Amino acid sequence: MPFLKDFIINRDTKIKLWEVNLGELDYQGLDEYDLRLIKSKKNKLAKEQFLAVRKILKLENPSYKIRYNESGKPSINSDLNISISHSNFMAAVVLSGYAKTGIDIELKESKVISIQDKFLNESEKLRTKYKSDIVYLTKIWTAKESIYKALGIKGISFSDNIIIKKISNNKGEGSYLKGKEKIKFNLIFFSIDDYILCYAQSNN
């Protein structure tokens, strides 16, 4: 079955997962806005991920429509806030009543070791025992991505502005810092097969 699972975070927040199968979904039901977007996608997998997100929403509420602002942050025609992520053959959507929520899902791959300097800050690099830990580094990456999506602000530096202070088992803490501004986030992690998913919610 392509639809995998719901994760109920609280009474106002749920995550929905979809397993992507190439050729399974079609363009039926897409409006002109979505048809224009999907035609700009470069490959079959990107198109299928796009369709999977729309299918998730259709199952949740057939009237939901996604729109994007100038920063690329999605919204839907609802009081709920939405964040979207997809990686390889997995798509994820979070729907929440909280204003600053974000989600990211990533396939666990060894390449995260070679790119860690692009997203780790100096304090995170001091945790040397984790330098080659693919799971831990993927958790940090997904945490920063989910916080970035929750904020919806352009020009954020993952290494300078987003700090992951703590990860313990399936929970963590992070912050967005810029000048005197500080926004704290609670993090929840899920392991699904070969993927790591992180949900971030501001506790400010």
XYZ file of C-alpha atoms in Angstrom:
204
model
C 0.000 0.000 0.000
C 1.395 3.435 -0.951
C -0.136 5.183 2.056
C 2.059 4.236 4.990
C 1.123 5.842 8.259
C -0.265 8.691 10.342
C 1.760 10.054 13.245
C -0.448 11.939 15.694
C 1.773 14.482 17.467
C -1.023 16.102 19.479
C -4.685 16.962 18.990
C -3.720 19.830 16.662
C -0.956 18.156 14.659
C -0.628 15.082 12.468
C 1.979 13.766 10.045
C 1.004 11.678 7.030
C 3.429 9.498 5.051
C 3.165 8.146 1.515
C 5.399 5.593 -0.192
C 6.096 6.747 -3.743
C 5.656 4.236 -6.580
C 6.526 5.458 -10.065
C 3.582 5.485 -12.454
C 0.997 4.896 -9.747
C -0.626 8.353 -9.663
C -2.008 10.534 -12.431
C -2.851 14.216 -12.973
C -6.562 13.762 -12.365
C -7.981 16.395 -10.044
C -5.068 18.851 -10.371
C -6.103 22.459 -10.870
C -4.371 24.846 -13.298
C -1.982 26.064 -10.601
C -0.743 22.526 -9.834
C -0.651 21.528 -13.511
C 1.654 24.452 -14.207
C 3.915 23.474 -11.318
C 4.141 19.778 -12.164
C 5.024 20.516 -15.774
C 8.081 22.390 -14.516
C 9.388 19.299 -12.712
C 12.437 17.817 -14.443
C 12.111 14.090 -13.792
C 9.576 11.334 -13.139
C 10.442 10.952 -9.452
C 9.956 14.677 -8.755
C 6.583 14.560 -10.506
C 5.550 11.472 -8.530
C 6.577 13.100 -5.222
C 4.476 16.131 -6.161
C 1.473 13.929 -6.936
C 1.932 11.960 -3.710
C 1.656 15.139 -1.626
C -1.555 16.103 -3.453
C -2.929 12.595 -2.906
C -2.213 12.807 0.823
C -4.149 16.059 1.040
C -7.014 14.748 -1.060
C -7.417 11.820 1.325
C -7.357 14.211 4.283
C -9.775 16.736 2.777
C -10.688 16.866 -0.950
C -11.118 20.638 -0.788
C -7.518 21.351 0.306
C -5.360 23.252 -2.198
C -1.682 24.147 -1.786
C -0.263 27.535 -2.650
C 3.274 28.919 -2.214
C 4.463 32.356 -1.168
C 7.492 34.228 -2.568
C 9.821 32.321 -0.235
C 8.443 28.978 -1.390
C 6.630 28.292 1.887
C 3.401 26.336 1.304
C -0.020 27.070 2.730
C -3.466 25.556 2.321
C -6.994 26.967 2.306
C -7.512 26.108 5.961
C -6.761 27.371 9.455
C -4.120 24.645 9.593
C -0.479 25.212 8.679
C 1.310 22.811 6.363
C 4.878 21.684 5.786
C 5.974 19.260 3.072
C 8.996 17.051 2.517
C 10.025 14.251 0.199
C 13.154 12.178 -0.230
C 13.670 9.455 -2.781
C 10.575 7.226 -2.519
C 8.954 8.815 0.517
C 6.678 11.852 0.828
C 5.563 13.459 4.093
C 3.084 16.167 5.052
C 2.419 17.749 8.447
C -0.821 19.586 9.174
C -0.829 21.633 12.358
C -2.664 24.327 14.246
C 0.688 25.698 15.421
C 2.100 28.623 13.444
C 5.764 27.625 13.289
C 5.932 23.943 12.358
C 8.163 22.195 9.866
C 8.969 18.709 8.666
C 11.832 17.057 6.838
C 12.461 13.487 5.754
C 15.776 12.196 4.431
C 17.127 8.879 3.237
C 20.084 7.776 5.381
C 23.100 8.021 3.064
C 26.842 8.146 3.618
C 27.139 11.403 1.631
C 25.924 13.272 4.736
C 29.418 12.677 6.190
C 31.119 14.493 3.319
C 28.791 17.527 3.425
C 28.619 17.977 7.205
C 30.840 21.090 7.124
C 28.086 22.850 5.167
C 25.515 22.581 7.952
C 27.342 21.976 11.258
C 28.422 24.925 13.406
C 31.522 24.991 15.584
C 29.782 23.769 18.739
C 28.217 20.857 16.850
C 31.587 19.932 15.350
C 32.999 19.506 18.863
C 30.903 16.351 19.242
C 33.663 14.419 17.499
C 32.303 10.975 18.361
C 29.481 11.641 15.921
C 31.636 12.688 12.953
C 31.020 9.445 11.097
C 27.611 8.568 12.561
C 25.245 8.657 9.568
C 22.086 8.432 11.682
C 23.121 11.249 14.033
C 24.253 13.543 11.206
C 21.033 12.862 9.300
C 19.061 13.798 12.402
C 20.911 17.127 12.625
C 20.343 17.764 8.923
C 16.609 16.982 9.115
C 16.295 19.078 12.284
C 17.812 22.112 10.588
C 15.720 21.604 7.472
C 12.520 21.317 9.501
C 13.312 24.483 11.486
C 14.142 26.291 8.238
C 10.780 25.252 6.770
C 8.936 26.244 9.936
C 10.386 29.755 9.707
C 9.935 30.288 5.974
C 12.650 32.959 5.855
C 15.103 33.317 2.989
C 18.830 33.696 3.588
C 19.132 31.496 6.675
C 22.536 29.902 7.229
C 22.216 26.351 8.531
C 25.603 26.576 10.243
C 25.316 30.127 11.634
C 21.618 30.647 12.362
C 20.254 27.210 13.301
C 21.729 25.515 16.355
C 20.839 21.975 17.398
C 21.626 21.891 21.102
C 20.435 18.455 22.030
C 19.393 15.154 20.480
C 18.473 12.310 22.793
C 16.906 9.222 21.266
C 13.809 10.472 19.445
C 13.642 14.018 20.836
C 15.741 17.124 20.563
C 16.021 20.875 20.999
C 17.074 23.531 18.503
C 17.084 27.299 18.044
C 17.081 29.922 15.350
C 19.486 32.731 16.231
C 20.041 35.993 14.405
C 21.227 39.077 16.254
C 19.022 39.452 19.324
C 16.282 37.250 17.857
C 15.950 33.739 19.237
C 13.238 31.193 18.492
C 13.349 27.840 20.258
C 12.069 24.610 18.749
C 11.164 21.199 20.099
C 12.141 18.330 17.809
C 10.664 14.861 17.382
C 12.367 12.188 15.279
C 10.940 9.098 13.612
C 12.787 6.242 11.909
C 10.924 4.707 8.971
C 12.855 1.936 7.231
C 15.950 3.683 5.791
C 14.616 7.191 6.398
C 14.829 9.732 9.219
C 11.945 12.167 9.703
C 12.059 15.239 11.937
C 9.154 17.386 13.103
C 9.966 20.846 14.503
C 7.574 23.017 16.497
C 8.335 26.402 18.006
C 7.862 26.565 21.774
C 8.141 30.374 21.930
